[in-house]
Amino acid sequence: MLLPLLDESQKSIGKGTAALRALQEIGPNPSRPAYEKVAKIMNDDDHPLAVLATLTAGKMDVSLKVGPRLIDLIDQKHEDWALAAKHLHEHFPKAETYEYLKSKYREPKFGPNQLTLIEAMNEIEW
């Protein structure tokens, strides 16, 4: 039932979001077809749900290192980069996450979004 929603996720963001959230709730998932569809969305830089799919893939396969992909999506300022920034500390060492977000704070392209970066840094529990 979820797989067709993932196929339509480019056209129907709401349905795709619901499917990805459901898969997150399920947690570790041995379904290869579901994981492959999530990975396809995750690796598509232009897909509006790439960040959410990355986080979902990390829940489906806890051995998957999603931190580097989240950084890629932040660096390219993906349309949902703020979600990636908010969750980065869950997938990267805290000190490195803090320094990385602080470096983005200094970049001109993130100037109008400095508050978002501060909020993401504040998510880190020391």
GROMACS .gro file of C-alpha atoms in nm:
model
  126
    1MET     CA    1   0.000   0.000   0.000
    2LEU     CA    2   0.286   0.241   0.076
    3LEU     CA    3   0.490   0.164  -0.234
    4PRO     CA    4   0.246   0.321  -0.483
    5LEU     CA    5   0.243   0.636  -0.268
    6LEU     CA    6   0.620   0.655  -0.293
    7ASP     CA    7   0.596   0.620  -0.671
    8GLU     CA    8   0.363   0.920  -0.681
    9SER     CA    9   0.560   1.127  -0.429
   10GLN     CA   10   0.696   1.369  -0.690
   11LYS     CA   11   0.341   1.464  -0.791
   12SER     CA   12   0.173   1.427  -0.454
   13ILE     CA   13   0.401   1.555  -0.179
   14GLY     CA   14   0.136   1.496   0.086
   15LYS     CA   15   0.096   1.129   0.001
   16GLY     CA   16   0.471   1.081  -0.028
   17THR     CA   17   0.524   1.248   0.309
   18ALA     CA   18   0.260   1.025   0.469
   19ALA     CA   19   0.422   0.713   0.324
   20LEU     CA   20   0.770   0.815   0.441
   21ARG     CA   21   0.643   0.900   0.790
   22ALA     CA   22   0.466   0.562   0.808
   23LEU     CA   23   0.789   0.386   0.715
   24GLN     CA   24   0.971   0.582   0.985
   25GLU     CA   25   0.716   0.463   1.239
   26ILE     CA   26   0.766   0.104   1.128
   27GLY     CA   27   1.139   0.144   1.189
   28PRO     CA   28   1.394  -0.114   1.077
   29ASN     CA   29   1.239  -0.267   0.771
   30PRO     CA   30   1.366  -0.564   0.571
   31SER     CA   31   1.141  -0.484   0.273
   32ARG     CA   32   1.387  -0.444  -0.012
   33PRO     CA   33   1.136  -0.289  -0.254
   34ALA     CA   34   1.035  -0.025   0.002
   35TYR     CA   35   1.397   0.054   0.086
   36GLU     CA   36   1.491   0.082  -0.283
   37LYS     CA   37   1.209   0.331  -0.347
   38VAL     CA   38   1.309   0.538  -0.044
   39ALA     CA   39   1.675   0.530  -0.154
   40LYS     CA   40   1.579   0.646  -0.503
   41ILE     CA   41   1.401   0.951  -0.356
   42MET     CA   42   1.688   1.008  -0.111
   43ASN     CA   43   1.945   1.021  -0.392
   44ASP     CA   44   1.742   1.252  -0.616
   45ASP     CA   45   1.875   1.604  -0.549
   46ASP     CA   46   1.571   1.757  -0.716
   47HIS     CA   47   1.307   1.557  -0.529
   48PRO     CA   48   1.125   1.775  -0.273
   49LEU     CA   49   1.120   1.483  -0.027
   50ALA     CA   50   1.492   1.397  -0.053
   51VAL     CA   51   1.564   1.508   0.305
   52LEU     CA   52   1.269   1.321   0.454
   53ALA     CA   53   1.359   1.014   0.249
   54THR     CA   54   1.716   1.033   0.380
   55LEU     CA   55   1.592   1.040   0.739
   56THR     CA   56   1.352   0.755   0.661
   57ALA     CA   57   1.627   0.544   0.504
   58GLY     CA   58   1.828   0.589   0.823
   59LYS     CA   59   1.537   0.454   1.028
   60MET     CA   60   1.479   0.163   0.791
   61ASP     CA   61   1.845   0.062   0.795
   62VAL     CA   62   2.014   0.174   1.116
   63SER     CA   63   2.356   0.076   0.979
   64LEU     CA   64   2.320   0.335   0.701
   65LYS     CA   65   2.527   0.649   0.755
   66VAL     CA   66   2.295   0.930   0.642
   67GLY     CA   67   2.499   1.219   0.787
   68PRO     CA   68   2.701   1.274   0.467
   69ARG     CA   69   2.383   1.284   0.255
   70LEU     CA   70   2.224   1.535   0.493
   71ILE     CA   71   2.534   1.752   0.458
   72ASP     CA   72   2.510   1.728   0.078
   73LEU     CA   73   2.149   1.846   0.093
   74ILE     CA   74   2.236   2.135   0.325
   75ASP     CA   75   2.535   2.236   0.109
   76GLN     CA   76   2.319   2.255  -0.201
   77LYS     CA   77   2.052   2.436   0.001
   78HIS     CA   78   1.788   2.182  -0.095
   79GLU     CA   79   1.438   2.324  -0.052
   80ASP     CA   80   1.403   2.126   0.274
   81TRP     CA   81   1.761   2.184   0.395
   82ALA     CA   82   1.635   2.319   0.730
   83LEU     CA   83   1.497   1.976   0.819
   84ALA     CA   84   1.836   1.824   0.737
   85ALA     CA   85   2.008   2.082   0.958
   86LYS     CA   86   1.768   2.016   1.245
   87HIS     CA   87   1.838   1.641   1.241
   88LEU     CA   88   2.206   1.642   1.147
   89HIS     CA   89   2.320   1.606   1.509
   90GLU     CA   90   2.140   1.271   1.526
   91HIS     CA   91   2.366   1.134   1.251
   92PHE     CA   92   2.697   1.309   1.310
   93PRO     CA   93   2.913   1.377   1.616
   94LYS     CA   94   2.773   1.673   1.810
   95ALA     CA   95   3.088   1.886   1.805
   96GLU     CA   96   3.135   1.835   1.430
   97THR     CA   97   2.769   1.914   1.367
   98TYR     CA   98   2.794   2.234   1.567
   99GLU     CA   99   3.109   2.348   1.384
  100TYR     CA  100   2.959   2.260   1.047
  101LEU     CA  101   2.637   2.453   1.115
  102LYS     CA  102   2.841   2.745   1.249
  103SER     CA  103   3.039   2.750   0.924
  104LYS     CA  104   2.712   2.761   0.725
  105TYR     CA  105   2.600   3.053   0.944
  106ARG     CA  106   2.896   3.251   0.805
  107GLU     CA  107   2.820   3.172   0.439
  108PRO     CA  108   2.647   3.453   0.248
  109LYS     CA  109   2.398   3.218   0.080
  110PHE     CA  110   2.266   3.123   0.425
  111GLY     CA  111   2.253   3.487   0.544
  112PRO     CA  112   1.873   3.517   0.535
  113ASN     CA  113   1.847   3.183   0.714
  114GLN     CA  114   2.075   3.243   1.008
  115LEU     CA  115   1.792   3.199   1.258
  116THR     CA  116   1.720   2.854   1.114
  117LEU     CA  117   2.084   2.757   1.162
  118ILE     CA  118   2.083   2.889   1.521
  119GLU     CA  119   1.772   2.682   1.591
  120ALA     CA  120   1.943   2.373   1.448
  121MET     CA  121   2.249   2.437   1.667
  122ASN     CA  122   2.019   2.470   1.967
  123GLU     CA  123   1.880   2.120   1.895
  124ILE     CA  124   2.216   1.975   1.995
  125GLU     CA  125   2.207   1.846   2.351
  126TRP     CA  126   2.545   1.860   2.519
   0.00000   0.00000   0.00000
